[in-house]
Protein backbone atom coordinates (compact mmCIF):
# COMPACT_ATOMS: atom_id res chain seq x y z
CA MET A 1 -0.37 -17.94 65.17
CA HIS A 2 2.29 -15.26 65.30
CA ASP A 3 5.13 -14.82 67.72
CA VAL A 4 6.49 -11.43 68.68
CA ARG A 5 9.99 -12.54 67.80
CA THR A 6 8.99 -13.14 64.18
CA VAL A 7 8.05 -9.49 63.61
CA ARG A 8 10.57 -7.97 61.25
CA ALA A 9 12.74 -5.28 62.87
CA PRO A 10 11.80 -2.53 60.37
CA SER A 11 8.17 -2.81 61.49
CA LEU A 12 8.99 -1.71 65.03
CA PRO A 13 10.23 1.79 64.10
CA ARG A 14 7.18 2.24 61.86
CA LEU A 15 4.81 1.13 64.62
CA ALA A 16 6.56 3.31 67.17
CA ALA A 17 6.47 6.34 64.87
CA ALA A 18 2.76 5.91 64.10
CA SER A 19 1.92 5.42 67.79
CA LEU A 20 3.98 8.45 68.77
CA ALA A 21 2.35 10.61 66.10
CA GLY A 22 -1.12 9.52 67.17
CA THR A 23 -0.61 10.18 70.87
CA ALA A 24 1.00 13.53 70.04
CA ILE A 25 -2.05 14.57 68.02
CA GLU A 26 -4.59 13.41 70.60
CA PHE A 27 -2.73 14.95 73.51
CA TYR A 28 -2.38 18.17 71.52
CA ASP A 29 -6.17 18.25 71.43
CA PHE A 30 -6.38 17.62 75.17
CA PHE A 31 -3.63 20.05 76.20
CA VAL A 32 -4.75 22.96 74.06
CA TYR A 33 -7.92 23.01 76.14
CA GLY A 34 -5.90 23.14 79.38
CA THR A 35 -3.88 26.10 78.15
CA ALA A 36 -7.01 27.91 76.99
CA ALA A 37 -8.69 27.17 80.35
CA ALA A 38 -5.79 28.76 82.19
CA LEU A 39 -5.68 31.86 79.98
CA VAL A 40 -9.00 32.79 78.41
CA LEU A 41 -11.97 30.41 78.82
CA GLY A 42 -13.06 31.74 82.21
CA PRO A 43 -13.96 35.27 81.05
CA LEU A 44 -15.44 34.03 77.75
CA PHE A 45 -17.68 31.27 79.07
CA PHE A 46 -18.19 32.29 82.72
CA PRO A 47 -18.23 36.13 82.55
CA THR A 48 -20.62 36.59 85.48
CA PHE A 49 -18.13 34.94 87.84
CA SER A 50 -15.32 36.69 89.69
CA PRO A 51 -11.84 36.16 88.15
CA LEU A 52 -11.04 33.40 90.68
CA ALA A 53 -14.41 31.71 90.29
CA GLY A 54 -14.17 31.94 86.51
CA THR A 55 -10.77 30.25 86.56
CA LEU A 56 -12.09 27.54 88.87
CA ALA A 57 -15.10 26.99 86.60
CA ALA A 58 -12.85 26.73 83.53
CA PHE A 59 -10.67 24.23 85.37
CA GLY A 60 -13.86 22.39 86.34
CA THR A 61 -14.70 21.82 82.69
CA PHE A 62 -11.03 20.84 82.24
CA GLY A 63 -11.51 18.20 84.95
CA VAL A 64 -14.56 16.75 83.19
CA GLY A 65 -12.21 15.49 80.48
CA PHE A 66 -10.40 13.42 83.08
CA VAL A 67 -13.63 12.01 84.48
CA ALA A 68 -14.55 10.92 80.95
CA ARG A 69 -11.21 9.21 80.33
CA PRO A 70 -11.90 6.06 82.40
CA LEU A 71 -15.27 5.75 80.62
CA GLY A 72 -13.43 6.02 77.32
CA SER A 73 -10.98 3.35 78.44
CA VAL A 74 -13.92 1.04 79.22
CA LEU A 75 -15.61 1.73 75.88
CA PHE A 76 -12.51 1.48 73.71
CA GLY A 77 -10.94 -1.17 75.93
CA HIS A 78 -13.93 -3.39 75.19
CA VAL A 79 -13.33 -2.84 71.48
CA GLY A 80 -9.60 -3.48 71.88
CA ASP A 81 -10.04 -6.73 73.81
CA ARG A 82 -12.90 -8.02 71.65
CA HIS A 83 -12.05 -6.78 68.15
CA GLY A 84 -8.39 -5.74 68.16
CA ARG A 85 -6.07 -2.92 69.16
CA ARG A 86 -6.03 -1.30 65.71
CA PRO A 87 -9.71 -0.19 65.55
CA VAL A 88 -9.21 1.63 68.86
CA LEU A 89 -6.58 3.88 67.32
CA VAL A 90 -8.88 5.03 64.53
CA GLY A 91 -12.06 5.51 66.59
CA SER A 92 -10.41 7.40 69.44
CA LEU A 93 -8.60 9.76 67.05
CA LEU A 94 -11.80 10.59 65.16
CA LEU A 95 -13.74 11.33 68.34
CA THR A 96 -11.08 13.50 69.96
CA GLY A 97 -10.33 15.44 66.78
CA ALA A 98 -13.95 16.20 65.96
CA SER A 99 -14.80 17.38 69.47
CA THR A 100 -11.70 19.60 69.61
CA VAL A 101 -12.55 21.33 66.33
CA ALA A 102 -16.09 21.84 67.65
CA VAL A 103 -14.74 23.69 70.72
CA GLY A 104 -13.07 26.15 68.36
CA CYS A 105 -16.40 26.82 66.66
CA LEU A 106 -18.40 27.25 69.87
CA PRO A 107 -20.17 30.59 70.50
CA VAL A 108 -19.26 32.24 73.80
CA PHE A 109 -21.54 33.23 76.69
CA ASP A 110 -22.28 36.69 75.32
CA SER A 111 -23.72 35.10 72.15
CA ILE A 112 -25.84 32.19 73.42
CA GLY A 113 -25.87 32.55 77.18
CA VAL A 114 -25.75 29.54 79.49
CA ALA A 115 -25.81 27.15 76.52
CA ALA A 116 -22.18 28.09 75.84
CA PRO A 117 -20.64 26.62 79.02
CA LEU A 118 -22.99 23.62 78.81
CA LEU A 119 -21.86 22.83 75.27
CA LEU A 120 -18.26 23.38 76.34
CA LEU A 121 -18.77 20.80 79.08
CA VAL A 122 -20.20 18.26 76.62
CA LEU A 123 -17.37 18.71 74.13
CA ARG A 124 -14.74 18.43 76.85
CA PHE A 125 -16.39 15.19 77.96
CA LEU A 126 -16.17 13.82 74.40
CA GLN A 127 -12.51 14.85 74.22
CA GLY A 128 -11.79 12.87 77.35
CA LEU A 129 -13.78 9.90 76.09
CA GLY A 130 -11.61 9.69 72.98
CA LEU A 131 -8.34 10.19 74.82
CA GLY A 132 -9.31 7.48 77.30
CA GLY A 133 -9.17 4.96 74.48
CA GLU A 134 -6.08 6.34 72.77
CA TRP A 135 -3.42 5.39 75.30
CA GLY A 136 -4.35 1.72 75.61
CA GLY A 137 -4.52 1.11 71.88
CA ALA A 138 -1.30 2.96 71.01
CA VAL A 139 0.77 1.46 73.81
CA LEU A 140 -0.46 -2.10 73.37
CA LEU A 141 0.07 -2.17 69.64
CA THR A 142 3.72 -1.24 70.22
CA ALA A 143 4.32 -3.28 73.40
CA GLU A 144 2.82 -6.46 72.00
CA HIS A 145 5.08 -6.32 68.93
CA ALA A 146 8.27 -5.55 70.86
CA PRO A 147 10.81 -8.14 72.11
CA ALA A 148 10.72 -8.59 75.89
CA GLU A 149 14.26 -7.33 76.49
CA ARG A 150 13.55 -3.99 74.74
CA ARG A 151 9.85 -3.63 75.46
CA GLY A 152 10.38 -0.64 77.72
CA LEU A 153 12.30 1.28 75.06
CA TRP A 154 9.88 0.60 72.19
CA SER A 155 6.83 1.20 74.38
CA SER A 156 8.20 4.55 75.50
CA PHE A 157 7.71 6.18 72.09
CA PRO A 158 3.94 6.63 72.54
CA GLN A 159 4.85 8.21 75.89
CA VAL A 160 6.91 10.87 74.09
CA GLY A 161 3.76 11.83 72.17
CA PRO A 162 2.18 13.79 75.05
CA ALA A 163 5.29 15.98 75.33
CA ILE A 164 5.21 16.72 71.59
CA GLY A 165 1.47 17.39 71.73
CA PHE A 166 1.94 19.73 74.66
CA LEU A 167 4.78 21.60 72.96
CA PHE A 168 2.80 22.00 69.76
CA ALA A 169 -0.32 23.17 71.61
CA ASN A 170 1.55 25.70 73.70
CA GLY A 171 3.78 26.71 70.80
CA VAL A 172 0.72 27.69 68.77
CA VAL A 173 -0.67 29.65 71.74
CA LEU A 174 2.73 31.27 72.33
CA VAL A 175 2.97 32.46 68.72
CA LEU A 176 -0.58 33.80 68.82
CA SER A 177 0.04 35.53 72.15
CA ALA A 178 3.17 37.19 70.78
CA THR A 179 1.58 38.37 67.53
CA LEU A 180 -1.97 39.31 68.56
CA THR A 181 -3.26 41.93 70.95
CA GLU A 182 -5.12 40.81 74.06
CA ALA A 183 -8.41 41.80 72.42
CA GLN A 184 -7.66 39.86 69.22
CA PHE A 185 -6.61 36.78 71.16
CA ALA A 186 -9.77 36.88 73.26
CA ARG A 187 -12.01 37.52 70.24
CA TRP A 188 -10.75 34.89 67.80
CA GLY A 189 -7.10 33.97 68.36
CA TRP A 190 -7.82 31.34 71.02
CA ARG A 191 -9.92 29.40 68.47
CA VAL A 192 -7.06 28.80 66.01
CA PRO A 193 -5.35 25.99 67.98
CA PHE A 194 -8.67 24.13 68.20
CA TRP A 195 -9.28 24.45 64.46
CA ALA A 196 -5.79 23.08 63.75
CA ALA A 197 -6.87 19.82 65.39
CA GLY A 198 -8.87 18.94 62.26
CA ALA A 199 -5.81 18.89 59.99
CA LEU A 200 -3.84 16.95 62.60
CA ALA A 201 -6.58 14.33 62.90
CA VAL A 202 -6.51 13.74 59.14
CA LEU A 203 -2.72 13.30 59.32
CA GLY A 204 -3.06 10.85 62.19
CA LEU A 205 -5.64 8.75 60.40
CA TRP A 206 -3.38 8.53 57.36
CA LEU A 207 -0.43 7.39 59.47
CA ARG A 208 -2.49 4.69 61.19
CA SER A 209 -4.37 3.39 58.16
CA SER A 210 -1.87 0.65 57.34
CA LEU A 211 -0.78 -0.51 60.80
CA PRO A 212 -0.85 -4.28 61.40
CA GLU A 213 -2.87 -5.84 64.20
CA SER A 214 -1.07 -6.92 67.36
CA PRO A 215 0.26 -10.50 67.14
CA ARG A 216 -0.65 -11.06 70.78
CA PHE A 217 -4.28 -10.21 70.08
CA LEU A 218 -4.32 -12.65 67.15
CA GLU A 219 -3.00 -15.40 69.44
CA ILE A 220 -5.80 -15.11 71.99
CA GLY A 221 -7.89 -18.26 71.74
CA GLU A 222 -11.04 -17.07 73.48
CA HIS A 223 -11.75 -13.37 73.85
CA ALA A 224 -13.32 -12.01 77.00
CA ARG A 225 -17.06 -11.55 76.52
CA VAL A 226 -17.22 -8.57 78.89
CA PRO A 227 -13.62 -7.46 79.57
CA LEU A 228 -14.60 -4.91 82.23
CA ALA A 229 -16.42 -7.57 84.25
CA GLU A 230 -13.31 -9.75 84.29
CA VAL A 231 -11.11 -6.81 85.26
CA VAL A 232 -13.40 -5.84 88.14
CA ARG A 233 -13.74 -9.43 89.33
CA ASP A 234 -10.14 -10.60 89.02
CA HIS A 235 -7.94 -7.50 88.98
CA TRP A 236 -9.71 -4.79 90.98
CA ARG A 237 -6.86 -4.40 93.49
CA LEU A 238 -4.36 -4.13 90.66
CA VAL A 239 -6.43 -1.41 88.99
CA LEU A 240 -6.70 0.60 92.21
CA LEU A 241 -2.99 0.30 93.00
CA THR A 242 -1.92 1.32 89.50
CA ALA A 243 -4.34 4.25 89.58
CA GLY A 244 -2.99 5.37 92.94
CA GLY A 245 0.58 4.95 91.76
CA LEU A 246 0.04 7.02 88.64
CA ALA A 247 -1.82 9.82 90.44
CA VAL A 248 1.35 11.73 91.34
CA GLY A 249 2.52 11.82 87.73
CA TYR A 250 -0.70 13.46 86.59
CA ALA A 251 -0.68 15.82 89.58
CA ILE A 252 2.87 16.96 88.82
CA PHE A 253 2.31 17.41 85.11
CA TYR A 254 -0.86 19.47 85.42
CA ALA A 255 0.45 21.46 88.37
CA VAL A 256 3.37 22.49 86.17
CA THR A 257 1.62 22.93 82.84
CA THR A 258 -1.83 24.20 83.83
CA TRP A 259 -2.09 25.48 87.40
CA SER A 260 1.27 27.26 87.47
CA LEU A 261 0.42 29.04 84.21
CA ALA A 262 -2.74 30.53 85.72
CA TYR A 263 -1.09 31.21 89.11
CA ALA A 264 1.95 33.03 87.75
CA THR A 265 0.05 35.15 85.22
CA GLU A 266 -2.77 36.11 87.59
CA ARG A 267 -1.07 36.28 91.02
CA LEU A 268 2.55 37.07 90.24
CA GLY A 269 2.09 39.24 87.16
CA VAL A 270 4.43 37.13 85.01
CA SER A 271 3.74 37.52 81.32
CA ARG A 272 2.00 34.73 79.45
CA THR A 273 4.87 34.47 77.00
CA VAL A 274 7.51 34.03 79.72
CA MET A 275 5.49 31.35 81.50
CA LEU A 276 4.81 29.38 78.34
CA ALA A 277 8.49 29.54 77.42
CA CYS A 278 9.61 28.28 80.86
CA ILE A 279 7.12 25.42 80.85
CA MET A 280 7.84 24.42 77.27
CA ALA A 281 11.60 24.34 77.87
CA ALA A 282 11.11 21.95 80.79
CA VAL A 283 8.77 19.76 78.73
CA VAL A 284 11.38 19.52 75.95
CA VAL A 285 13.84 18.00 78.43
CA LYS A 286 11.11 15.74 79.79
CA GLY A 287 10.36 14.39 76.32
CA ALA A 288 14.06 13.76 75.63
CA LEU A 289 14.47 11.87 78.92
CA THR A 290 11.53 9.52 78.33
CA PRO A 291 13.44 6.88 76.27
CA VAL A 292 16.34 7.13 78.72
CA ALA A 293 14.07 6.26 81.64
CA ALA A 294 12.58 3.43 79.58
CA MET A 295 16.01 1.93 78.88
CA LEU A 296 16.83 2.10 82.59
CA GLY A 297 13.55 0.29 83.22
CA ASP A 298 14.58 -2.46 80.81
CA ARG A 299 17.81 -2.87 82.75
CA PHE A 300 16.83 -2.30 86.38
CA GLY A 301 13.09 -2.96 86.44
CA ARG A 302 9.88 -0.97 86.03
CA ARG A 303 8.92 -0.88 89.70
CA THR A 304 12.38 0.36 90.72
CA LEU A 305 12.06 3.40 88.45
CA CYS A 306 8.52 4.11 89.66
CA LEU A 307 9.61 4.07 93.30
CA ALA A 308 12.56 6.34 92.54
CA GLY A 309 10.32 8.81 90.71
CA CYS A 310 7.79 8.97 93.54
CA ALA A 311 10.51 9.52 96.13
CA ALA A 312 12.08 12.30 94.05
CA ALA A 313 8.68 13.95 93.62
CA ALA A 314 8.02 13.88 97.38
CA LEU A 315 11.33 15.64 98.00
CA TRP A 316 10.97 18.25 95.24
CA MET A 317 7.41 19.61 95.49
CA LEU A 318 8.10 22.20 98.22
CA PRO A 319 11.25 23.50 96.50
CA MET A 320 9.30 23.67 93.24
CA VAL A 321 6.61 26.01 94.59
CA ALA A 322 9.27 28.15 96.26
CA LEU A 323 11.08 28.53 92.94
CA LEU A 324 7.79 29.29 91.19
CA ALA A 325 7.00 32.04 93.69
CA THR A 326 10.13 33.97 92.67
CA GLY A 327 8.46 34.83 89.36
CA ALA A 328 11.93 34.77 87.73
CA PRO A 329 12.35 32.70 84.56
CA LEU A 330 15.45 30.66 85.48
CA PRO A 331 14.31 29.57 88.97
CA MET A 332 10.85 28.73 87.64
CA PHE A 333 12.36 26.67 84.83
CA LEU A 334 14.58 24.77 87.28
CA GLY A 335 11.61 24.07 89.52
CA PHE A 336 9.58 22.72 86.61
CA LEU A 337 12.54 20.73 85.30
CA GLY A 338 13.07 18.93 88.61
CA ALA A 339 9.38 18.10 88.87
CA LEU A 340 9.14 16.76 85.31
CA ALA A 341 12.34 14.74 85.75
CA ALA A 342 10.67 12.95 88.67
CA PHE A 343 7.55 12.55 86.55
CA VAL A 344 9.34 10.99 83.58
CA THR A 345 11.24 8.56 85.80
CA MET A 346 7.87 6.94 86.46
CA PHE A 347 5.98 7.54 83.25
CA GLY A 348 8.86 6.52 81.00
CA VAL A 349 8.36 2.89 82.05
CA ILE A 350 4.58 2.80 82.54
CA ALA A 351 3.81 1.90 78.93
CA ALA A 352 5.68 -1.37 79.41
CA TYR A 353 4.79 -1.91 83.07
CA LEU A 354 1.00 -1.75 82.91
CA PRO A 355 0.54 -4.17 79.97
CA GLU A 356 2.90 -6.64 81.66
CA LEU A 357 0.64 -6.73 84.72
CA TYR A 358 -2.44 -7.94 82.82
CA GLU A 359 -3.16 -11.07 80.83
CA PRO A 360 -3.73 -10.53 77.08
CA ARG A 361 -7.50 -11.16 77.02
CA VAL A 362 -8.27 -8.14 79.26
CA ARG A 363 -5.07 -6.14 78.81
CA CYS A 364 -6.52 -3.28 76.77
CA THR A 365 -9.28 -2.64 79.31
CA GLY A 366 -7.28 -3.26 82.49
CA ALA A 367 -4.21 -1.21 81.60
CA ALA A 368 -6.23 1.68 80.18
CA VAL A 369 -8.69 1.85 83.09
CA GLY A 370 -5.87 1.91 85.66
CA TYR A 371 -3.98 4.53 83.67
CA ASN A 372 -6.97 6.83 83.26
CA LEU A 373 -8.28 6.45 86.81
CA GLY A 374 -4.90 7.80 87.85
CA GLY A 375 -5.72 10.82 85.71
CA VAL A 376 -8.94 11.41 87.66
CA LEU A 377 -7.14 11.17 91.01
CA GLY A 378 -4.16 13.31 90.05
CA GLY A 379 -5.06 15.36 86.98
CA ALA A 380 -8.70 16.34 87.31
CA LEU A 381 -8.48 17.70 90.84
CA THR A 382 -5.01 19.23 90.94
CA PRO A 383 -5.66 22.54 89.09
CA ILE A 384 -8.85 23.09 91.10
CA VAL A 385 -7.40 22.17 94.51
CA ALA A 386 -4.14 24.01 93.85
CA THR A 387 -5.97 27.18 92.76
CA ALA A 388 -8.09 27.11 95.91
CA LEU A 389 -5.08 26.43 98.19
CA ALA A 390 -2.98 29.17 96.58
CA GLU A 391 -5.75 31.72 97.07
CA HIS A 392 -5.39 31.42 100.84
CA SER A 393 -1.58 31.43 100.98
CA GLY A 394 1.05 34.12 100.87
CA ARG A 395 3.37 34.68 97.95
CA VAL A 396 4.78 31.14 98.31
CA PRO A 397 1.93 28.60 97.92
CA TRP A 398 3.21 26.12 100.51
CA GLY A 399 -0.21 24.46 100.70
CA VAL A 400 0.09 23.43 97.06
CA GLY A 401 3.54 21.96 97.71
CA ALA A 402 2.23 20.02 100.70
CA TYR A 403 -0.71 18.72 98.66
CA LEU A 404 1.57 17.48 95.88
CA THR A 405 3.94 15.91 98.41
CA ALA A 406 1.06 13.99 99.99
CA ILE A 407 0.03 12.62 96.57
CA ALA A 408 3.64 11.57 95.92
CA LEU A 409 3.72 9.62 99.19
CA LEU A 410 0.40 7.96 98.37
CA SER A 411 1.74 6.88 94.98
CA LEU A 412 4.97 5.64 96.55
CA GLY A 413 2.95 3.36 98.82
CA CYS A 414 0.91 2.01 95.91
CA PHE A 415 3.96 1.17 93.80
CA ALA A 416 5.56 -0.49 96.83
CA LEU A 417 2.64 -2.97 96.86
CA LEU A 418 2.96 -3.80 93.14
CA PRO A 419 5.28 -6.54 91.84
CA GLU A 420 8.20 -6.21 89.45
CA THR A 421 7.54 -7.51 85.93
CA ARG A 422 10.72 -7.05 83.89
CA PRO A 423 11.88 -9.22 82.10
CA VAL A 424 8.78 -11.46 82.11
CA PRO A 425 7.51 -11.96 78.53
CA VAL A 426 4.29 -10.01 78.09
CA ALA A 427 2.38 -13.01 76.70
CA ALA A 428 3.17 -15.10 79.78
CA VAL A 429 1.92 -12.67 82.42
CA ARG A 430 -1.11 -13.67 84.50
CA PRO A 431 -2.95 -11.60 87.10
CA VAL A 432 -0.55 -10.86 89.93
CA LEU A 433 -3.09 -9.79 92.56
CA ASP A 434 -5.75 -12.50 92.73
């Protein structure tokens, strides 16, 4: 039997670095699709639609990835709770990487007709399936090695991965947009970021090949036979509350990084390069603030930070859309920065908070299902709903701001019903909502 306190300190930076690299690579795969959906996939795969309908259809396939994520968390969560956290990291990375490369090789509608959007839908589903397993495995492997008093800080490193993945995905698109003509980008340039996923997947597999198994998993005496059944039976309210709480974070992030990109380029006439630069600058700050929020969570509590983030989001969504509507780089950047600061206040502590709410035998399934259901509620629908609401508004899309504010208030109520966990040792936690 191993105890988390016996893990040598040098192993924690190595684990954190490998987890961060893995989440960065997998979220790169996921985000590059969102950027392509906002910019080019509509005309290429849904050319018979109007521009608005094509964008909505592209965002629809984007949303399929979120629907698949809870299924991936069930599949890989079962593996993680039955066979260990480490196999999850390898399997999820392989699946996500392979499906992303396949998107880059896919013929468009003009070549194979309706088969093109159907295959796109299938590959997006497989992307989401893999990503649904990634978060639980990466976070748990780090959290279950970390000492209780610094669990928030060490667990936050996998949470920095999405910011790095997003920056890399959009950085590649930004370079291609700046160096290629519109015709070149539409013909072949959009495929390059998807092809790059293959090399990144190989790198990720190399980094994860020598990671040790979680000591908490090795200590479990009797593994759950069907982890999902136990989660549904014993923790269903906890899963629903965590999903509702996390919904606003997903809604904010994809409103900023996906919907606003399409809205500003199509409705406001802002250049693609300017929008990508504004969004990327805000995401850089968001990534840098993640460990800071995690350290505050270690000191003041996870729930406290989540409540503060939700309240800030509720107050900032209307100003954010007003700043976006100016079409000017500095106001748009400030609007995005405020929104992502509220986001990271919550999501900086989630990697420690969710595992602490579940007992070890079902932790991989429970934490991952709650996390990814939040993605369905907040991430899958937001680009679609926001696009539809903005179409029927004036220059300032107040309806989008009101929609995001309502989600923030819903999430605030969910977090208010959850307990505080810090500084309870992760191995000692039992279900809190029987």
